[in-house]
Short mmCIF file of C-alpha atoms and ligand atoms in Angstrom, two decimals:
data_model
loop_
_atom_site.label_atom_id
_atom_site.label_comp_id
_atom_site.label_asym_id
_atom_site.label_seq_id
_atom_site.Cartn_x
_atom_site.Cartn_y
_atom_site.Cartn_z
CA UNK A 1 0.10 -0.06 -0.11
CA UNK A 2 1.13 3.79 -1.15
CA UNK A 3 2.03 5.20 2.03
CA UNK A 4 0.29 9.13 1.71
CA UNK A 5 2.14 11.44 2.92
CA UNK A 6 1.35 13.03 6.88
CA UNK A 7 0.97 16.47 6.04
CA UNK A 8 -1.45 15.94 3.75
CA UNK A 9 -3.48 13.44 5.54
CA UNK A 10 -3.29 16.18 8.12
CA UNK A 11 -4.21 18.39 6.12
CA UNK A 12 -7.73 16.32 4.49
CA UNK A 13 -8.68 15.88 7.90
CA UNK A 14 -8.26 19.34 8.80
CA UNK A 15 -10.45 20.26 5.45
CA UNK A 16 -12.88 17.53 6.72
CA UNK A 17 -13.15 19.20 9.98
CA UNK A 18 -13.82 22.40 8.82
CA UNK A 19 -16.49 21.53 6.30
CA UNK A 20 -18.84 18.53 6.43
CA UNK A 21 -18.63 17.11 9.81
CA UNK A 22 -20.84 13.61 9.55
CA UNK A 23 -17.86 12.52 6.67
CA UNK A 24 -15.36 13.45 9.19
CA UNK A 25 -15.55 10.24 11.65
CA UNK A 26 -15.87 8.20 8.46
CA UNK A 27 -12.56 8.93 6.82
CA UNK A 28 -10.26 9.28 10.27
CA UNK A 29 -11.32 5.66 10.61
CA UNK A 30 -10.06 4.30 7.53
CA UNK A 31 -6.25 6.51 8.73
CA UNK A 32 -3.84 3.65 9.65
CA UNK A 33 -2.26 3.29 13.03
CA UNK A 34 0.61 3.82 11.04
CA UNK A 35 -0.86 6.64 9.69
CA UNK A 36 -1.29 8.21 12.88
CA UNK A 37 2.47 7.60 13.77
CA UNK A 38 3.83 10.07 11.24
CA UNK A 39 1.22 11.93 11.08
CA UNK A 40 2.62 12.94 15.10
CA UNK A 41 6.09 14.07 13.86
CA UNK A 42 4.37 16.29 11.17
CA UNK A 43 2.17 17.90 14.23
CA UNK A 44 5.25 18.75 15.89
CA UNK A 45 7.21 21.02 13.36
CA UNK A 46 7.46 24.22 13.11
CA UNK A 47 3.75 25.27 14.52
CA UNK A 48 3.87 28.08 11.83
CA UNK A 49 3.78 25.82 8.62
CA UNK A 50 1.02 23.30 10.60
CA UNK A 51 -0.73 25.92 10.82
CA UNK A 52 -0.56 28.12 7.15
CA UNK A 53 -2.13 24.29 5.74
CA UNK A 54 -5.30 24.49 7.90
CA UNK A 55 -5.67 27.66 6.86
CA UNK A 56 -5.34 27.23 2.91
CA UNK A 57 -8.99 25.46 2.80
CA UNK A 58 -10.06 28.34 5.14
CA UNK A 59 -9.42 30.29 2.67
CA UNK A 60 -11.63 29.94 -0.31
CA UNK A 61 -14.86 31.20 -0.19
CA UNK A 62 -18.05 29.35 -0.25
CA UNK A 63 -19.20 28.75 -2.98
CA UNK A 64 -21.78 30.88 -1.60
CA UNK A 65 -23.69 32.74 -4.32
CA UNK A 66 -23.53 36.67 -4.22
CA UNK A 67 -26.59 38.75 -4.63
CA UNK A 68 -27.26 39.77 -7.94
CA UNK A 69 -26.73 44.04 -8.42
CA UNK A 70 -29.77 45.68 -9.65
CA UNK A 71 -28.90 46.94 -12.84
CA UNK A 72 -27.93 43.32 -13.44
CA UNK A 73 -31.72 41.90 -12.95
CA UNK A 74 -32.90 45.14 -14.73
CA UNK A 75 -30.11 44.36 -18.15
CA UNK A 76 -31.52 40.67 -18.14
CA UNK A 77 -35.10 41.66 -18.14
CA UNK A 78 -34.84 44.08 -20.43
CA UNK A 79 -35.38 43.03 -24.53
CA UNK A 80 -32.02 42.97 -26.23
CA UNK A 81 -33.05 44.97 -29.44
CA UNK A 82 -36.95 46.68 -29.75
CA UNK A 83 -39.14 45.14 -32.40
CA UNK A 84 -38.93 48.34 -34.32
CA UNK A 85 -35.78 48.86 -34.79
CA UNK A 86 -34.88 45.60 -36.49
CA UNK A 87 -35.37 46.60 -39.77
CA UNK A 88 -32.34 49.78 -38.75
CA UNK A 89 -30.17 47.43 -37.59
CA UNK A 90 -30.62 44.73 -40.05
CA UNK A 91 -29.17 47.70 -42.82
CA UNK A 92 -26.22 48.43 -40.74
CA UNK A 93 -23.59 46.47 -42.70
CA UNK A 94 -25.37 47.74 -46.11
CA UNK A 95 -24.93 50.88 -45.11
CA UNK A 96 -21.12 50.85 -43.56
CA UNK A 97 -20.04 49.10 -46.94
CA UNK A 98 -21.63 51.85 -49.01
CA UNK A 99 -19.76 54.43 -46.20
CA UNK A 100 -16.45 52.61 -46.44
CA UNK A 101 -17.06 53.50 -50.28
CA UNK A 102 -16.19 57.35 -49.70
CA UNK A 103 -13.73 56.76 -47.51
CA UNK A 104 -10.64 56.20 -50.13
CA UNK A 105 -8.19 58.89 -51.15
CA UNK A 106 -9.49 62.17 -51.30
CA UNK A 107 -10.12 62.49 -54.63
CA UNK A 108 -7.98 65.00 -56.29
CA UNK A 109 -10.29 68.04 -58.20
CA UNK A 110 -6.85 70.75 -58.15
CA UNK A 111 -6.41 71.43 -62.34
CA UNK A 112 -3.40 71.64 -60.74
CA UNK A 113 -2.18 68.22 -58.92
CA UNK A 114 -3.97 66.60 -62.47
CA UNK A 115 -2.07 68.26 -64.54
CA UNK A 116 1.42 67.94 -62.80
CA UNK A 117 1.21 64.22 -61.95
CA UNK A 118 0.03 63.76 -65.83
CA UNK A 119 2.99 65.49 -67.04
CA UNK A 120 5.37 63.00 -64.44
CA UNK A 121 3.70 59.97 -65.43
CA UNK A 122 3.24 60.47 -68.85
CA UNK A 123 3.76 63.80 -71.05
CA UNK A 124 7.34 63.76 -69.38
CA UNK A 125 7.61 60.15 -69.15
CA UNK A 126 9.74 61.16 -66.41
CA UNK A 127 8.16 57.71 -63.91
CA UNK A 128 10.38 55.72 -66.15
CA UNK A 129 13.32 56.46 -64.51
CA UNK A 130 13.16 57.29 -61.20
CA UNK A 131 9.92 55.88 -60.31
CA UNK A 132 5.62 56.70 -60.36
CA UNK A 133 6.31 57.47 -56.69
CA UNK A 134 9.81 59.34 -57.04
CA UNK A 135 11.62 56.49 -55.35
CA UNK A 136 13.66 55.89 -58.00
CA UNK A 137 15.55 53.81 -60.78
CA UNK A 138 17.89 54.67 -63.86
CA UNK A 139 17.37 57.76 -62.46
CA UNK A 140 17.32 59.30 -58.71
CA UNK A 141 15.18 58.99 -55.80
CA UNK A 142 13.50 62.63 -55.97
CA UNK A 143 11.28 61.55 -52.49
CA UNK A 144 11.05 62.57 -49.81
CA UNK A 145 13.43 65.88 -49.08
CA UNK A 146 16.26 64.40 -51.47
CA UNK A 147 15.32 66.50 -54.24
CA UNK A 148 15.11 69.43 -52.15
CA UNK A 149 18.61 68.83 -50.97
CA UNK A 150 19.58 69.59 -53.84
CA UNK A 151 18.25 71.83 -55.81
CA UNK A 152 16.85 74.03 -52.46
CA UNK A 153 15.53 76.72 -55.67
CA UNK A 154 13.38 75.33 -58.16
CA UNK A 155 15.01 77.99 -60.71
CA UNK A 156 18.01 75.51 -60.64
CA UNK A 157 15.95 72.28 -61.16
CA UNK A 158 14.52 73.47 -63.59
CA UNK A 159 17.30 74.65 -65.84
CA UNK A 160 18.83 70.62 -65.16
CA UNK A 161 15.61 69.22 -66.53
CA UNK A 162 15.51 71.32 -69.52
CA UNK A 163 19.39 70.80 -70.26
CA UNK A 164 19.29 67.07 -69.54
CA UNK A 165 22.95 65.40 -68.41
CA UNK A 166 24.68 65.18 -71.75
CA UNK A 167 25.43 68.89 -72.02
CA UNK A 168 27.26 68.88 -68.19
CA UNK A 169 29.01 65.57 -68.62
CA UNK A 170 31.30 65.05 -65.42
CA UNK A 171 31.01 68.43 -64.25
CA UNK A 172 28.69 68.54 -60.76
CA UNK A 173 25.95 70.08 -59.68
CA UNK A 174 23.11 70.48 -57.22
CA UNK A 175 23.88 72.65 -53.30
CA UNK A 176 26.29 70.45 -50.72
CA UNK A 177 24.70 67.00 -49.91
CA UNK A 178 24.83 64.87 -46.71
CA UNK A 179 25.96 62.08 -49.65
CA UNK A 180 28.09 65.23 -51.03
CA UNK A 181 27.69 66.50 -54.43
CA UNK A 182 26.16 65.21 -57.40
CA UNK A 183 28.39 64.31 -60.65
CA UNK A 184 26.84 64.63 -63.87
CA UNK A 185 26.97 60.80 -65.38
CA UNK A 186 28.63 58.93 -62.13
CA UNK A 187 25.82 56.95 -61.88
CA UNK A 188 26.55 56.09 -65.81
CA UNK A 189 23.02 57.18 -66.78
CA UNK A 190 21.37 60.00 -68.21
CA UNK A 191 18.94 62.23 -67.90
CA UNK A 192 17.62 63.33 -71.19
CA UNK A 193 16.57 67.17 -72.01
CA UNK A 194 13.53 68.85 -72.06
CA UNK A 195 14.49 71.93 -73.56
CA UNK A 196 12.00 71.04 -77.01
CA UNK A 197 9.79 68.25 -75.13
CA UNK A 198 8.13 70.20 -72.56
CA UNK A 199 7.29 74.09 -72.40
CA UNK A 200 7.12 75.66 -69.74
CA UNK A 201 3.86 75.23 -68.01
CA UNK A 202 5.00 71.62 -68.34
CA UNK A 203 8.77 72.26 -67.26
CA UNK A 204 7.07 74.23 -63.71
CA UNK A 205 4.16 71.71 -63.45
CA UNK A 206 6.51 68.51 -63.05
CA UNK A 207 9.18 70.51 -60.87
CA UNK A 208 6.19 71.33 -58.71
CA UNK A 209 4.59 67.16 -58.78
CA UNK A 210 7.97 65.95 -57.84
CA UNK A 211 8.83 68.82 -55.36
CA UNK A 212 5.36 68.87 -53.22
CA UNK A 213 4.38 65.18 -53.91
CA UNK A 214 6.95 63.35 -54.64
CA UNK A 215 9.05 65.14 -52.04
CA UNK A 216 7.10 66.96 -49.22
CA UNK A 217 8.34 70.15 -50.00
CA UNK A 218 5.95 72.64 -47.81
CA UNK A 219 3.56 74.44 -49.55
CA UNK A 220 2.64 76.94 -47.02
CA UNK A 221 4.14 80.09 -47.30
CA UNK A 222 1.84 82.78 -49.37
CA UNK A 223 5.12 83.39 -52.40
CA UNK A 224 4.75 79.19 -52.77
CA UNK A 225 0.94 79.50 -53.30
CA UNK A 226 1.34 82.29 -55.26
CA UNK A 227 3.43 80.64 -57.43
CA UNK A 228 1.38 77.87 -57.51
CA UNK A 229 -1.75 80.06 -58.43
CA UNK A 230 0.14 81.03 -61.78
CA UNK A 231 1.05 77.89 -62.35
CA UNK A 232 -2.70 76.39 -62.34
CA UNK A 233 -4.01 79.97 -63.65
CA UNK A 234 -1.16 79.53 -67.21
CA UNK A 235 -2.55 76.05 -66.91
CA UNK A 236 -6.02 76.29 -67.11
CA UNK A 237 -5.34 79.12 -69.89
CA UNK A 238 -4.00 77.32 -72.21
CA UNK A 239 -0.25 79.62 -71.94
CA UNK A 240 2.25 77.05 -73.86
CA UNK A 241 5.86 78.98 -74.30
CA UNK A 242 8.64 77.53 -75.30
CA UNK A 243 11.94 77.19 -72.15
CA UNK A 244 13.37 80.34 -72.07
CA UNK A 245 17.49 78.64 -71.66
CA UNK A 246 19.19 81.27 -71.21
CA UNK A 247 16.40 83.39 -69.24
CA UNK A 248 16.44 80.03 -66.62
CA UNK A 249 20.72 80.45 -66.39
CA UNK A 250 20.13 83.99 -65.78
CA UNK A 251 17.21 83.53 -62.98
CA UNK A 252 19.54 80.53 -61.99
CA UNK A 253 22.63 80.05 -58.93
CA UNK A 254 26.11 79.51 -59.99
CA UNK A 255 27.51 77.74 -56.88
CA UNK A 256 24.93 75.09 -58.07
CA UNK A 257 24.20 75.06 -61.51
CA UNK A 258 26.82 75.32 -64.38
CA UNK A 259 26.32 78.27 -66.50
CA UNK A 260 24.25 80.60 -64.34
CA UNK A 261 24.65 83.37 -64.29
CA UNK A 262 22.58 84.56 -61.39
CA UNK A 263 21.34 87.71 -62.61
CA UNK A 264 17.73 87.45 -62.30
CA UNK A 265 15.49 88.47 -64.33
CA UNK A 266 15.40 92.62 -65.52
CA UNK A 267 11.52 92.48 -66.51
CA UNK A 268 8.81 92.92 -64.09
CA UNK A 269 6.33 91.58 -65.80
CA UNK A 270 8.44 88.24 -65.99
CA UNK A 271 9.87 86.92 -63.02
CA UNK A 272 12.03 83.98 -62.43
CA UNK A 273 9.75 81.00 -62.43
CA UNK A 274 9.37 79.94 -57.99
CA UNK A 275 8.18 80.96 -55.34
CA UNK A 276 9.61 84.80 -54.66
CA UNK A 277 9.08 86.76 -52.26
CA UNK A 278 7.10 89.74 -53.22
CA UNK A 279 9.96 91.73 -52.82
CA UNK A 280 12.82 90.28 -54.59
CA UNK A 281 10.38 90.97 -57.92
CA UNK A 282 10.23 93.85 -57.45
CA UNK A 283 13.36 94.79 -57.18
CA UNK A 284 14.37 92.49 -60.47
CA UNK A 285 12.20 95.14 -62.46
C1 LIG B 301 15.83 57.65 -69.19
C2 LIG B 301 15.87 58.43 -67.84
C3 LIG B 301 15.25 59.33 -67.30
C4 LIG B 301 14.05 60.49 -67.28
C5 LIG B 301 13.29 59.93 -68.54
C6 LIG B 301 14.15 61.22 -66.82
N1 LIG B 301 14.74 60.98 -65.84
FE1 LIG B 301 15.92 62.08 -64.47
N2 LIG B 301 17.82 61.78 -64.51
C7 LIG B 301 17.97 60.56 -64.80
C8 LIG B 301 19.48 60.24 -64.40
C9 LIG B 301 20.29 59.12 -64.76
C10 LIG B 301 19.59 61.12 -63.58
C11 LIG B 301 20.47 61.98 -62.87
C12 LIG B 301 21.49 62.93 -64.05
C13 LIG B 301 22.83 62.76 -63.70
O1 LIG B 301 23.88 61.85 -63.41
O2 LIG B 301 23.75 63.62 -64.53
C14 LIG B 301 18.39 62.10 -63.46
C15 LIG B 301 18.40 62.88 -62.62
C16 LIG B 301 17.44 64.03 -62.13
C17 LIG B 301 17.30 65.53 -61.40
C18 LIG B 301 18.14 65.72 -60.53
C19 LIG B 301 17.73 65.14 -59.01
C20 LIG B 301 19.39 64.67 -58.05
O3 LIG B 301 19.12 64.65 -56.92
O4 LIG B 301 19.96 64.75 -58.34
C21 LIG B 301 15.68 64.93 -61.09
C22 LIG B 301 15.44 66.46 -60.65
C23 LIG B 301 15.50 64.83 -62.65
N3 LIG B 301 16.69 63.99 -62.66
C24 LIG B 301 14.14 64.96 -63.27
C25 LIG B 301 13.42 64.20 -64.29
C26 LIG B 301 12.06 64.53 -64.44
C27 LIG B 301 11.16 65.92 -64.41
C28 LIG B 301 12.34 63.62 -65.53
C29 LIG B 301 10.92 63.81 -66.61
C30 LIG B 301 10.67 65.20 -67.73
C31 LIG B 301 13.41 62.69 -65.30
N4 LIG B 301 13.85 63.22 -64.79
C32 LIG B 301 12.75 62.12 -66.44
C33 LIG B 301 17.31 59.45 -65.93
C34 LIG B 301 16.04 59.72 -66.34
#
């Protein structure tokens, strides 16, 4: 016969003693004298342990249901959905589906943004080398501010796009970037010249798209908003002037753009393109 450890027997007896009085004597008769003898030294052990062992069953709460709070009773009595509301509830999934349909990308209706993206993706074909989202490919990535690092001013960017890279092979262009200056042709690929394939309005459109949309440039200043209005108005009026590379080189920064003079515009009605502070336009005239 396997012997039951004495301390367990003692706990069992203690539990029976607390609980059901009737079963206690019948259980205790089953205990062999040997077990009783073994139990004695255990009981003489440290009193704290014995007390703790005896206390365990007593700590358990009696399985007696607490009185139900009144609000639970009320909730049980309440009808879940009133009969009149059932058709409405049934219609919720339909409503959710139709609502979700309106939650997609905000619809861009501004002709400026539409025409700018169209020039980048379709008529200019820039995305073929720079990626639809400006992530780069054959040409550099233009996204996440990278383009703004090369060309802090859009005029220098306009010259680069109009002239392409073959005209400045091996020359450095753009500002000092965290990875150094750009050197034309260093990637082994060529950026085509767009001087004759784009008009001035579409050059400004594509530059706006690359800067504001792809590279995340801040457009909130009044000068920037004015430039955007200018591009939008010319686009809507169908203005199509050829790109004047000589003029752009006068507007561009000689430090960033090979061949630029930085003189600025001498025609008040024909200021250098891009977001320009009002005084500068007046001063240039
Ligand atoms: C055939 C491929 C190709 C196409 C198409 C192309 N590019 Fe490029 N682009 C390049 C390459 C290559 C470079 C690097 C130029 C260099 O090394 O001189 C570049 C450089 C640039 C840069 C300078 C970026 C920087 O941080 O240095 C800009 C801006 C740019 N391209 C804009 C455009 C725009 C706008 C268009 C469309 C109108 C366009 N590209 C179409 C290949 C292309």
